[in-house]
Amino acid sequence: MAANRRPTLADVAREVGVSAKTVSRVLNEDGPSSPETRERVLAAVAKLGFQPNLMARNIRVGGPDTTVGLVVPDLGNPFFGTVAGAIEDVVRARGLTLLMGSSAEDADRERALIQTFLARRVSMLMVVPAFGADHSHLKAPRAAGLPVVFLDRPGVGLSADCVVSSNRTGVHEGVSHLIARGHRRIGFIGDLPANLYTRRERLAGYRSALAEAGLPYDRALVSGAHTQEEAAAETTALLARPQPPTALIAANNIMALGVVAQLTRAGRKDVALVAFDDLPLAEVLEPALTVVAQDPAAIGETAARTALARLDGDRTRARTHMVPTRLVVRGSSDLPHHAGDLGRHTGG
Amino acid sequence: MAANRRPTLADVAREVGVSAKTVSRVLNEDGPSSPETRERVLAAVAKLGFQPNLMARNIRVGGPDTTVGLVVPDLGNPFFGTVAGAIEDVVRARGLTLLMGSSAEDADRERALIQTFLARRVSMLMVVPAFGADHSHLKAPRAAGLPVVFLDRPGVGLSADCVVSSNRTGVHEGVSHLIARGHRRIGFIGDLPANLYTRRERLAGYRSALAEAGLPYDRALVSGAHTQEEAAAETTALLARPQPPTALIAANNIMALGVVAQLTRAGRKDVALVAFDDLPLAEVLEPALTVVAQDPAAIGETAARTALARLDGDRTRARTHMVPTRLVVRGSSDLPHHAGDLGRHTGG
DNA sequence: CTGAAAGCGCTAACAT
DNA sequence: ATGTTAGCGCTTTCAG
């Protein structure tokens, strides 16, 4: 009940009858110490319940704190949760602790979080850039030796390491797959705003797949949404067009939820679908959902290893790591109902 | 490129030609300062890119660090991600930063994380207890004034605040719902190990619902699993019994994924299902999934507010907060295919 | 093998 | 309105 002061190194030293430095030596296995002193110090530590104050230690040692700062847009999104988990696994092996915050996709909030992390002297900084954020304020800290790694999207205004999915080739592969199945009009439902990095890259993959197949790019088939509900509405709108698409590509997991929900509600089993980013129940949907799976754990792990290498003195130039995606063909891209129509073009 | 030392308060003071304390005063809006000095200090701060060292500040001020320690079993599980996000939203409003780690449901790892957090002098500690973990080692810190709050499951060996879902009444409600639909043999698929808190509570709710309806408790209808795949296998096993259940209750989100997947693969649209904890695509499954929804955001928020109240001096006795669940009836608990069979008992 | 003194970057408590 | 001194809890440096 009483708010007793936590014991300090000096308290332990007093208890044992040695100097503070001796206790410190024993605890950090710095310098030599007689087995007996060692024993008595350890006993006193246990008795008093002493725990070294890491802040005090770090301040004296002068280096960065043994923490890693991580900023993500949304902790509730399992994509970022998995990324964070992978980062933690890697850095904990080095004795580092994760300092984490959510930007809620707000540039100011991201900035404030980063400032807090810098004030805490994190040993490295990992950031999923919020939309519209600028990172030139990180130039000085980075020049001073702070490893900075961007995840999922590149940073703006700062040249630094970056780890992203192979968005472009991933979507290209998914769209090519649909084209190979005979589809000629494919709708694209991406994130908003339209110039968000992932949206741009994925749209580029969409366009390059069309171009490769000699298909026209029709702006009317491209739309975007923020939420699952908006994605559902966009799906309805696309399918209500005079010349509706026969297939859709949903450019992220939230969009996929909305599109799947809407196709199901509308009973449209005749529309093919490929989703970018996997979903837990993808395989049991009817039809099962074909996806271009990302690998969030690999993204987190790669980013953490890159940052640790920098911490260990890697001075090579900053580079962008692409984490490959993987096309998982299930049922939604290969619809029996449609086979007849498509057959006319290919079979005869 | 050069690893320049980060500027300190003294550097700023020297630059301006004032004492360190004056700079400190300006920055913390402590005591008075002339507008002119203020101006010059701020200019120097900007010029040098000075950022106060929070660790040094906190050590001097003496109180706890402005961080919150959070331990969860798995960062990738959206349930815990949402909990964490809600906590962060609440504590950031108080200027606190989240220190976060994953126990991977391992008691030793949880213990190590907590020790690290204590060494960092976190201002409060929030823990989802790992299975088998003991928390009596937190007695001293708690007695010394550290707010400790357990989430999702109560702590062991320590009396502290706790925030959990209303597991028992939630499952009771779900099972009663199935009984009201005419089901008499209801299978239970819960977590493992069987004496995990949430499993015990949810099983208790299952039993009380049966008892209330005068139905027998059949141990053969109760099973458990760790993973989605195991839950699928358990589903198959239950339905292969001589007298199979006509309905199932899946006691958490992972179990629900496995059961849904298996029922779909087996084409068993004649088995009713209620899941504890909502799933993103629950409403578009065929049939749509009836769930007992938890409210992870409310759990996180309640826990954070409770801890903050303690930090603010609340000395009332520790209590357990129940966050209500909500039965969301969709299609899976009300199967037309089954209506005929059930009708024989009730209708005529 | 151990200890004393100094100092990390900052602020509390007194000066002035 | 500003400066000085001391000290937070620890480690470094230099002596023994």
XYZ file of C-alpha atoms (C1' of nucleotides) in Angstrom:
728
model
C 0.000 0.000 0.000
C 2.804 2.404 0.884
C 4.434 3.952 -2.143
C 7.969 2.998 -1.105
C 10.827 4.271 -3.162
C 12.242 1.582 -5.420
C 15.654 0.455 -4.215
C 18.714 1.817 -5.986
C 22.195 0.553 -6.567
C 23.323 2.535 -3.545
C 20.741 0.800 -1.367
C 22.099 -2.566 -2.394
C 25.669 -1.402 -1.833
C 24.800 -0.167 1.646
C 23.062 -3.427 2.475
C 26.116 -5.447 1.492
C 28.697 -2.994 2.729
C 30.455 -2.472 -0.577
C 30.602 0.376 -3.047
C 28.008 1.012 -5.680
C 30.543 0.286 -8.369
C 31.088 -3.210 -7.031
C 27.406 -3.964 -7.245
C 27.367 -2.584 -10.746
C 30.300 -4.786 -11.670
C 28.622 -7.900 -10.399
C 25.362 -7.149 -12.154
C 26.887 -6.284 -15.498
C 29.639 -8.868 -15.288
C 31.993 -6.040 -15.879
C 35.470 -6.442 -14.361
C 36.314 -9.129 -11.810
C 34.658 -9.816 -8.481
C 35.288 -12.361 -5.763
C 32.791 -15.207 -5.691
C 31.908 -14.275 -2.145
C 31.129 -10.644 -2.865
C 29.221 -11.786 -5.867
C 27.116 -14.085 -3.737
C 26.334 -11.444 -1.153
C 25.466 -8.834 -3.746
C 23.104 -11.174 -5.531
C 21.474 -12.045 -2.223
C 20.926 -8.390 -1.394
C 19.547 -7.719 -4.858
C 17.024 -10.497 -4.394
C 16.177 -9.442 -0.867
C 15.536 -5.812 -1.748
C 13.942 -6.628 -5.068
C 16.355 -4.312 -6.775
C 16.041 -3.692 -10.479
C 18.554 -1.532 -12.267
C 17.068 1.611 -13.714
C 17.561 1.251 -17.444
C 16.996 4.932 -18.082
C 19.764 5.903 -15.710
C 22.047 3.344 -17.246
C 21.376 4.450 -20.783
C 21.854 8.060 -19.946
C 25.257 7.424 -18.504
C 26.413 5.092 -21.219
C 25.491 7.767 -23.695
C 24.553 5.587 -26.654
C 21.029 5.244 -27.951
C 18.388 3.706 -25.752
C 17.729 -0.001 -26.173
C 14.404 0.655 -27.835
C 13.060 0.517 -31.364
C 10.464 3.031 -32.471
C 7.698 1.724 -34.724
C 4.911 3.773 -36.285
C 2.038 2.086 -38.105
C -1.191 3.568 -39.435
C -3.495 1.207 -37.600
C -2.774 -1.338 -34.901
C -6.067 -3.132 -35.468
C -5.233 -4.102 -39.036
C -3.797 -7.628 -38.885
C -1.414 -6.803 -41.706
C 0.392 -4.280 -39.530
C -0.031 -6.415 -36.437
C 1.806 -9.238 -38.150
C 4.492 -6.863 -39.375
C 4.948 -5.577 -35.822
C 5.096 -9.072 -34.388
C 7.839 -10.064 -36.799
C 9.833 -6.949 -35.959
C 9.529 -7.647 -32.285
C 10.741 -11.194 -32.710
C 13.870 -10.010 -34.458
C 14.780 -7.107 -32.207
C 14.066 -8.869 -28.919
C 16.834 -11.299 -29.808
C 19.100 -8.278 -29.594
C 17.706 -7.123 -26.289
C 15.737 -4.301 -27.820
C 12.244 -3.300 -26.761
C 9.488 -2.114 -29.060
C 8.102 1.383 -28.677
C 4.977 1.547 -30.748
C 2.380 4.017 -31.852
C -0.378 4.468 -34.360
C -0.471 7.393 -36.764
C -4.092 6.775 -37.751
C -2.872 7.742 -41.241
C -2.455 11.307 -39.983
C 0.774 13.100 -40.881
C 0.794 15.356 -37.818
C 0.207 12.509 -35.474
C 2.977 10.529 -37.124
C 5.286 13.471 -36.757
C 4.490 13.825 -33.076
C 5.099 10.137 -32.489
C 8.438 10.274 -34.251
C 9.457 13.297 -32.203
C 8.638 11.409 -29.035
C 10.678 8.449 -30.206
C 13.610 10.680 -31.060
C 13.368 12.310 -27.659
C 13.604 8.848 -26.198
C 16.738 8.227 -28.202
C 15.484 5.081 -29.878
C 18.245 3.035 -31.433
C 16.334 2.760 -34.669
C 13.178 3.992 -36.267
C 10.753 2.011 -38.377
C 7.897 3.820 -40.031
C 4.949 2.992 -42.236
C 4.573 6.489 -43.658
C 1.171 8.069 -43.176
C -0.401 9.547 -46.262
C 0.916 13.021 -46.929
C 3.698 12.819 -44.359
C 7.080 14.350 -45.087
C 10.223 12.946 -43.546
C 12.871 15.505 -44.285
C 12.969 16.310 -40.571
C 14.663 12.940 -40.166
C 17.654 13.959 -42.235
C 19.673 15.176 -39.271
C 18.989 12.198 -36.996
C 19.745 9.843 -39.848
C 22.942 11.675 -40.685
C 23.843 11.392 -37.009
C 23.651 7.630 -37.321
C 20.049 6.738 -36.565
C 18.902 3.845 -38.745
C 15.609 4.689 -40.415
C 13.597 2.110 -42.330
C 10.312 2.671 -44.102
C 7.852 -0.167 -44.389
C 5.077 -0.881 -46.863
C 5.534 2.518 -48.459
C 8.606 4.646 -49.156
C 9.245 7.752 -47.102
C 9.020 11.203 -48.625
C 11.813 13.738 -48.477
C 14.391 11.340 -47.114
C 16.532 8.739 -48.766
C 16.448 5.713 -46.498
C 16.026 1.969 -46.559
C 12.609 0.766 -47.472
C 10.842 -2.582 -47.490
C 7.757 -3.033 -49.634
C 5.741 -5.785 -51.271
C 6.248 -6.326 -54.968
C 2.983 -4.505 -55.543
C 3.425 -3.895 -59.197
C 4.417 -7.371 -60.321
C 1.983 -8.908 -57.846
C -1.007 -7.133 -59.293
C 0.350 -7.654 -62.798
C 0.377 -11.372 -62.144
C -3.140 -11.350 -60.734
C -4.547 -9.390 -63.662
C -2.659 -11.479 -66.220
C -4.177 -14.518 -64.591
C -7.652 -13.096 -65.166
C -6.795 -12.208 -68.727
C -5.561 -15.748 -69.324
C -8.960 -16.928 -68.127
C -10.492 -14.983 -70.955
C -11.491 -11.753 -69.226
C -11.263 -8.597 -71.309
C -12.956 -6.050 -69.064
C -11.455 -6.040 -65.586
C -12.428 -3.547 -62.911
C -9.901 -2.177 -60.413
C -10.932 -1.160 -56.895
C -8.075 0.439 -55.006
C -7.410 2.539 -51.924
C -7.897 6.238 -51.578
C -6.471 8.750 -51.955
C -5.562 7.811 -55.481
C -1.964 8.914 -55.120
C -1.250 6.763 -52.103
C 1.878 4.807 -52.919
C 0.381 1.337 -52.744
C -2.555 2.391 -54.859
C -0.300 3.898 -57.507
C 1.945 0.870 -57.692
C -0.894 -1.581 -57.836
C -2.666 0.408 -60.491
C 0.575 0.448 -62.471
C 0.663 -3.350 -62.281
C -2.907 -3.450 -63.498
C -2.112 -1.208 -66.422
C 1.030 -3.050 -67.425
C -0.845 -6.358 -67.471
C -3.508 -4.870 -69.712
C -0.890 -3.347 -71.968
C 1.000 -6.601 -72.178
C -2.158 -8.308 -73.393
C -2.958 -5.519 -75.804
C -6.089 -4.582 -73.894
C -7.251 -0.969 -73.630
C -7.044 0.918 -70.340
C -10.502 2.219 -69.489
C -10.546 4.799 -66.708
C -14.195 4.093 -66.116
C -13.249 0.668 -64.779
C -10.993 2.129 -62.088
C -12.379 3.207 -58.755
C -11.350 3.542 -55.140
C -12.687 3.543 -51.603
C -11.660 4.074 -48.015
C -13.794 1.544 -46.255
C -15.275 -1.861 -46.760
C -18.690 -0.281 -47.211
C -17.486 2.162 -49.828
C -15.795 -0.674 -51.680
C -19.112 -2.505 -51.736
C -20.817 0.561 -53.189
C -18.121 0.937 -55.830
C -18.604 -2.687 -56.772
C -22.284 -2.069 -57.347
C -21.511 1.014 -59.405
C -18.980 -0.752 -61.606
C -21.316 -3.641 -62.312
C -24.143 -1.266 -63.155
C -22.212 0.323 -66.003
C -23.380 -0.085 -69.611
C -20.482 -2.371 -70.371
C -19.721 -3.884 -66.981
C -16.473 -5.665 -66.150
C -16.567 -9.464 -66.087
C -13.834 -9.574 -63.461
C -12.600 -7.391 -60.610
C -9.351 -6.892 -58.801
C -9.511 -5.635 -55.214
C -6.267 -3.878 -54.398
C -6.092 -4.473 -50.645
C -7.643 -6.504 -47.861
C -10.275 -3.951 -46.865
C -11.383 -3.494 -50.455
C -11.529 -7.267 -50.827
C -13.899 -7.532 -47.876
C -16.234 -4.993 -49.414
C -16.175 -6.515 -52.874
C -16.717 -10.050 -51.617
C -19.559 -8.889 -49.389
C -21.260 -7.073 -52.222
C -20.883 -9.857 -54.784
C -22.318 -12.273 -52.244
C -25.246 -10.047 -51.341
C -26.007 -9.469 -54.995
C -25.650 -13.161 -55.715
C -23.204 -12.370 -58.504
C -21.304 -15.627 -58.854
C -20.607 -14.750 -62.452
C -18.050 -12.064 -61.683
C -14.454 -13.207 -61.305
C -12.360 -11.719 -58.507
C -8.745 -11.554 -57.457
C -7.793 -9.876 -54.197
C -4.443 -8.352 -53.330
C -3.537 -9.513 -49.794
C -4.864 -12.716 -48.305
C -7.881 -13.033 -46.015
C -8.402 -15.599 -43.252
C -11.520 -17.162 -44.742
C -10.542 -16.781 -48.381
C -10.492 -20.509 -48.989
C -13.957 -21.205 -47.629
C -15.790 -18.477 -49.431
C -18.033 -19.609 -52.244
C -16.306 -19.410 -54.567
C -12.984 -19.589 -52.744
C -11.059 -16.369 -53.183
C -8.053 -16.203 -55.468
C -5.509 -13.833 -53.940
C -2.142 -12.279 -54.477
C -0.809 -12.973 -50.989
C 1.549 -10.561 -49.293
C 4.011 -11.721 -46.665
C 3.743 -9.264 -43.779
C 5.993 -11.320 -41.528
C 8.760 -11.250 -44.136
C 8.310 -7.500 -44.528
C 8.726 -6.952 -40.788
C 11.640 -9.312 -40.509
C 13.477 -7.848 -43.487
C 12.984 -4.335 -42.202
C 14.238 -5.230 -38.734
C 17.294 -7.020 -40.091
C 18.079 -4.119 -42.366
C 17.892 -1.671 -39.485
C 20.045 -3.877 -37.254
C 22.654 -4.126 -39.989
C 22.770 -0.327 -40.100
C 23.115 -0.247 -36.347
C 26.035 -2.622 -36.748
C 27.757 -0.208 -39.062
C 26.495 -1.045 -42.530
C 27.232 2.132 -44.486
C 26.274 0.952 -47.946
C 23.773 3.086 -49.748
C 20.111 2.924 -48.864
C 18.149 0.432 -50.869
C 14.593 -0.698 -51.406
C 13.791 -4.320 -50.659
C 10.942 -5.929 -52.520
C 9.225 -8.739 -50.682
C 7.673 -11.048 -53.243
C 3.961 -11.717 -53.373
C 2.468 -15.036 -54.312
C -0.524 -15.757 -56.515
C -2.807 -18.266 -54.793
C -5.340 -19.525 -57.279
C -8.540 -20.660 -55.655
C -11.966 -20.541 -57.205
C -13.019 -16.948 -57.648
C -10.867 -16.333 -60.685
C -12.000 -19.407 -62.534
C -15.752 -19.439 -62.746
C -17.575 -22.354 -64.338
C -20.608 -20.150 -64.949
C -18.486 -18.037 -67.176
C -16.684 -20.806 -68.975
C -19.271 -20.968 -71.705
C -19.026 -17.325 -72.686
C -15.292 -17.379 -72.574
C -15.154 -20.576 -74.499
C -16.662 -18.866 -77.506
C -13.560 -16.760 -77.889
C -11.030 -19.487 -77.453
C -12.565 -22.846 -78.135
C -14.799 -22.249 -81.107
C 27.220 10.716 -42.556
C 29.223 11.819 -39.529
C 27.829 10.470 -36.270
C 27.685 13.848 -34.571
C 26.737 13.983 -30.945
C 23.146 15.103 -30.513
C 22.995 18.618 -29.053
C 22.224 18.994 -25.359
C 20.591 21.654 -23.283
C 24.027 23.013 -22.480
C 24.799 23.377 -26.178
C 21.683 25.450 -26.665
C 22.488 27.529 -23.590
C 25.999 28.213 -24.847
C 24.673 29.167 -28.259
C 22.284 31.711 -26.782
C 24.525 32.848 -23.964
C 22.193 31.953 -21.121
C 22.183 29.245 -18.471
C 20.895 25.752 -19.047
C 18.118 26.346 -16.583
C 16.804 29.227 -18.638
C 16.558 27.050 -21.698
C 14.826 24.421 -19.617
C 12.383 27.015 -18.344
C 11.494 28.175 -21.819
C 11.026 24.684 -23.145
C 8.921 23.446 -20.257
C 7.096 26.709 -19.756
C 8.230 26.508 -16.210
C 8.772 29.865 -14.430
C 8.871 33.204 -16.271
C 11.066 34.257 -19.159
C 11.356 37.435 -21.157
C 9.805 37.279 -24.591
C 13.147 38.138 -26.065
C 15.102 35.342 -24.378
C 12.330 33.034 -25.246
C 12.628 33.952 -28.880
C 16.363 33.470 -28.971
C 16.224 30.160 -27.167
C 13.629 28.821 -29.546
C 15.694 29.968 -32.489
C 18.769 28.195 -31.171
C 16.762 25.046 -30.494
C 15.561 25.042 -34.079
C 18.985 25.871 -35.444
C 20.773 23.103 -33.574
C 17.932 20.657 -33.959
C 17.908 20.151 -30.226
C 15.559 17.604 -28.733
C 15.337 17.214 -24.996
C 16.442 13.828 -23.756
C 13.316 12.371 -22.197
C 15.236 9.741 -20.294
C 17.410 12.321 -18.613
C 14.364 14.374 -17.782
C 12.456 11.490 -16.321
C 15.350 10.343 -14.257
C 15.734 13.742 -12.699
C 12.060 14.277 -12.057
C 12.084 10.990 -10.244
C 8.608 9.780 -11.053
C 7.890 6.858 -13.353
C 8.793 7.096 -16.996
C 6.072 8.381 -19.321
C 5.561 4.963 -20.832
C 2.967 2.240 -20.535
C 4.013 -1.398 -20.677
C 1.712 -3.740 -22.597
C 2.133 -7.487 -22.967
C -0.084 -9.486 -25.321
C 0.181 -13.102 -26.429
C 0.200 -12.386 -30.141
C 0.472 -9.121 -32.017
C -0.860 -10.636 -35.219
C -4.229 -11.522 -33.735
C -6.545 -8.636 -34.615
C -8.323 -9.032 -31.291
C -5.189 -7.994 -29.431
C -4.252 -5.481 -32.088
C -7.549 -3.704 -31.585
C -7.127 -3.846 -27.819
C -3.670 -2.313 -28.165
C -4.913 0.401 -30.480
C -7.600 1.423 -28.027
C -5.097 1.552 -25.192
C -2.786 3.693 -27.222
C -5.542 6.138 -28.070
C -6.335 6.631 -24.406
C -2.823 6.925 -23.040
C -1.466 9.144 -25.813
C -3.980 11.762 -24.702
C -2.023 11.799 -21.452
C 1.319 12.055 -23.150
C 2.209 8.436 -22.500
C 3.963 6.185 -24.990
C 3.267 2.512 -25.524
C 5.970 -0.037 -24.814
C 4.798 -3.299 -26.276
C 5.843 -6.904 -26.442
C 4.496 -10.301 -27.295
C 4.641 -13.210 -24.867
C 3.812 -15.799 -27.521
C 1.727 -17.392 -24.755
C 4.966 -18.298 -23.004
C 5.200 -17.597 -19.276
C 8.977 -17.114 -19.225
C 8.918 -14.747 -22.113
C 6.128 -12.778 -20.460
C 8.132 -12.593 -17.288
C 11.194 -11.318 -19.116
C 9.157 -8.665 -20.869
C 7.640 -7.493 -17.626
C 11.066 -7.300 -16.010
C 12.262 -5.142 -18.871
C 9.262 -2.882 -18.485
C 9.832 -2.578 -14.753
C 13.474 -1.747 -15.369
C 12.256 1.023 -17.621
C 10.075 2.313 -14.826
C 6.874 2.240 -16.833
C 4.111 4.286 -15.277
C 1.668 1.424 -15.600
C 1.570 -2.165 -16.677
C -1.111 -3.860 -18.742
C -0.885 -7.585 -19.273
C -2.831 -10.273 -21.070
C -1.556 -13.132 -18.911
C 0.143 -15.933 -20.792
C -1.053 -19.412 -19.989
C 0.618 -20.726 -16.867
C 2.171 -17.415 -15.889
C 2.331 -16.397 -12.250
C 2.289 -12.744 -11.255
C 3.184 -12.753 -7.601
C 6.480 -11.110 -8.531
C 4.426 -8.010 -9.241
C 3.286 -7.681 -5.658
C 6.125 -5.389 -4.619
C 5.918 -3.044 -7.618
C 2.183 -2.856 -7.221
C 2.493 -2.164 -3.527
C 4.967 0.556 -4.436
C 2.258 2.230 -6.460
C 2.548 0.751 -9.937
C -0.878 0.344 -11.517
C -1.283 -3.175 -12.872
C -4.233 -4.173 -15.023
C -4.904 -7.588 -16.499
C -6.771 -7.864 -19.763
C -8.838 -10.645 -21.277
C -7.850 -13.006 -18.469
C -7.236 -12.490 -14.761
C -3.705 -12.586 -13.385
C -2.551 -15.371 -11.129
C -1.016 -14.790 -7.714
C -1.803 -11.100 -7.623
C -4.920 -9.211 -6.781
C -5.209 -6.439 -9.343
C -7.682 -4.776 -11.651
C -8.877 -6.894 -14.499
C -10.944 -6.298 -17.618
C -12.569 -9.263 -19.335
C -15.414 -10.018 -21.700
C -18.573 -11.402 -20.190
C -17.529 -14.812 -21.447
C -19.917 -16.828 -19.372
C -23.117 -14.960 -20.060
C -22.071 -14.404 -23.660
C -21.732 -18.088 -24.398
C -24.810 -18.809 -22.312
C -26.758 -16.487 -24.536
C -25.397 -18.056 -27.690
C -26.163 -21.578 -26.568
C -29.615 -20.625 -25.307
C -30.257 -19.144 -28.715
C -29.453 -22.486 -30.331
C -31.615 -24.313 -27.832
C -34.486 -21.952 -28.578
C -34.062 -22.925 -32.236
C -34.759 -26.500 -31.239
C -31.264 -27.915 -30.903
C -30.761 -30.551 -28.238
C -27.259 -31.786 -29.007
C -24.795 -28.926 -29.197
C -21.054 -29.441 -29.632
C -18.506 -27.152 -27.961
C -15.129 -26.459 -29.543
C -12.924 -24.404 -27.268
C -9.299 -23.399 -26.833
C -6.564 -25.486 -25.343
C -5.305 -26.065 -22.774
C -8.642 -26.867 -21.238
C -7.970 -24.906 -18.091
C -7.178 -21.669 -19.868
C -9.344 -19.022 -18.276
C -11.368 -18.077 -21.316
C -11.995 -21.716 -22.148
C -13.196 -22.458 -18.614
C -15.514 -19.482 -18.499
C -16.983 -20.132 -21.878
C -17.513 -23.788 -21.115
C -19.244 -22.751 -17.905
C -21.610 -20.593 -19.943
C -22.279 -23.535 -22.225
C -23.062 -25.803 -19.280
C -25.282 -23.290 -17.549
C -27.330 -22.799 -20.699
C -27.809 -26.555 -21.040
C -28.726 -26.855 -17.379
C -31.198 -24.021 -17.625
C -32.942 -25.846 -20.457
C -32.844 -29.142 -18.618
C -30.520 -30.664 -21.203
C -27.837 -33.165 -20.226
C -24.139 -32.270 -20.330
C -22.360 -34.745 -22.554
C -18.581 -34.646 -22.260
C -18.295 -36.338 -25.616
C -19.613 -33.200 -27.265
C -16.841 -31.032 -25.817
C -13.506 -30.693 -27.565
C -10.689 -28.249 -28.001
C -7.923 -27.237 -30.357
C -4.992 -24.875 -30.707
C -5.141 -24.002 -34.341
C -7.625 -23.458 -37.084
C -6.617 -26.789 -38.627
C -7.088 -28.697 -35.389
C -10.478 -27.093 -34.934
C -11.435 -28.330 -38.387
C -10.359 -31.862 -37.454
C -12.324 -31.703 -34.200
C -15.364 -30.627 -36.152
C -15.078 -33.677 -38.367
C -14.643 -35.907 -35.329
C -17.669 -34.499 -33.529
C -19.899 -34.882 -36.556
C -18.739 -38.468 -37.080
C -19.966 -39.566 -33.662
C -22.839 -42.060 -33.375
C -25.154 -39.360 -32.123
C -23.689 -36.234 -33.707
C -24.530 -32.732 -32.567
C -26.961 -30.755 -34.685
C -25.310 -27.483 -33.701
C -21.843 -26.269 -32.713
C -20.466 -23.424 -30.711
C -16.941 -22.251 -31.541
C -15.447 -20.614 -28.474
C -13.066 -18.147 -30.113
C -12.178 -16.599 -33.444
C -9.531 -19.134 -34.423
C -11.817 -22.048 -33.614
C -14.551 -20.348 -35.606
C -12.321 -20.172 -38.676
C -11.597 -23.871 -38.452
C -15.194 -24.900 -37.915
C -16.527 -22.727 -40.686
C -13.850 -23.986 -43.057
C -14.615 -27.606 -42.274
C -18.393 -27.279 -42.490
C -17.956 -25.578 -45.843
C -15.556 -28.169 -47.197
C -17.854 -30.961 -46.047
C -20.849 -29.163 -47.481
C -22.620 -29.477 -44.151
C -25.176 -26.712 -44.344
C -27.379 -28.664 -41.955
C -25.242 -27.970 -38.891
C -26.039 -24.816 -36.972
C -23.152 -22.710 -35.676
C -22.583 -19.864 -33.286
C -19.103 -18.336 -32.922
C -17.765 -16.469 -29.935
C -15.966 -13.360 -31.258
C -16.841 -11.733 -34.533
C -15.083 -12.318 -37.848
C -14.640 -9.821 -40.700
C -16.507 -11.862 -43.309
C -19.071 -13.367 -40.948
C -21.975 -11.695 -42.680
C -21.116 -12.867 -46.167
C -20.515 -16.488 -45.397
C -23.175 -18.880 -46.603
C -24.922 -19.113 -44.297
C -23.962 -15.849 -42.601
C -22.335 -16.527 -39.261
C -24.211 -15.877 -36.032
C -21.743 -14.620 -33.453
C -21.399 -13.513 -29.873
C -19.374 -10.389 -30.580
C -16.730 -9.191 -28.175
C -15.740 -5.539 -27.967
C -11.942 -5.456 -27.961
C -11.809 -1.667 -28.260
C -13.941 -1.308 -25.142
C -11.732 -3.777 -23.315
C -8.614 -1.779 -24.133
C -10.214 1.533 -23.347
C -11.635 0.362 -20.037
C -8.315 -1.117 -19.014
C -6.421 2.049 -19.899
C -8.880 4.258 -18.042
C -8.741 2.032 -15.014
C -4.959 2.173 -14.948
C -4.947 5.951 -15.403
C -7.378 6.326 -12.519
C -4.965 4.351 -10.339
C -2.139 6.564 -11.490
C -4.257 9.512 -10.427
C -4.552 8.132 -6.937
C -7.575 5.853 -7.000
C -7.024 3.638 -3.958
C -10.299 1.734 -3.986
C -9.995 -2.005 -3.996
C -9.129 -3.845 -7.169
C -12.094 -4.907 -9.224
C -12.935 -6.945 -12.282
C -14.696 -5.153 -15.114
C -16.901 -7.188 -17.396
C -17.227 -5.846 -20.913
C -20.543 -7.047 -22.323
C -20.750 -9.200 -25.409
C -23.519 -8.945 -27.952
C -25.361 -11.724 -29.752
C -25.529 -10.969 -33.469
C -27.999 -13.324 -35.088
C -27.232 -13.941 -38.720
C -28.023 -17.099 -40.611
C -25.890 -19.931 -39.315
C -27.941 -20.482 -36.192
C -31.247 -20.599 -38.011
C -31.091 -23.164 -40.748
C -34.045 -23.682 -43.069
C -32.787 -27.165 -43.917
C -33.244 -28.078 -40.341
C -36.591 -26.449 -39.806
C -38.514 -29.552 -40.809
C -36.798 -31.828 -38.296
C -37.141 -29.333 -35.542
C -40.706 -28.653 -36.439
C -41.679 -32.206 -35.570
C -40.910 -31.503 -31.920
C -42.694 -28.206 -31.676
C -45.245 -27.896 -34.439
C -47.003 -31.180 -34.701
C 39.841 -7.422 -6.752
C 37.655 -2.940 -4.924
C 36.622 2.116 -4.153
C 36.287 7.390 -4.842
C 35.314 10.868 -7.712
C 33.390 12.725 -11.731
C 29.807 13.212 -14.931
C 25.786 11.577 -18.459
C 21.472 15.470 -19.475
C 18.363 17.242 -17.120
C 15.550 19.826 -13.316
C 14.472 21.083 -7.992
C 15.583 24.225 -4.791
C 17.476 27.820 -3.697
C 19.789 31.966 -4.769
C 20.172 36.727 -6.911
C 13.719 37.344 -14.967
C 17.840 34.649 -14.668
C 21.788 31.971 -12.601
C 24.025 28.477 -9.275
C 24.353 24.408 -6.955
C 23.182 19.928 -6.195
C 21.723 15.539 -7.389
C 18.411 11.801 -9.975
C 20.824 6.394 -10.616
C 23.944 4.797 -12.945
C 28.785 3.979 -15.164
C 33.390 5.655 -16.501
C 37.946 6.731 -15.133
C 41.458 6.372 -12.431
C 43.398 4.951 -8.025
C 44.502 1.906 -4.952
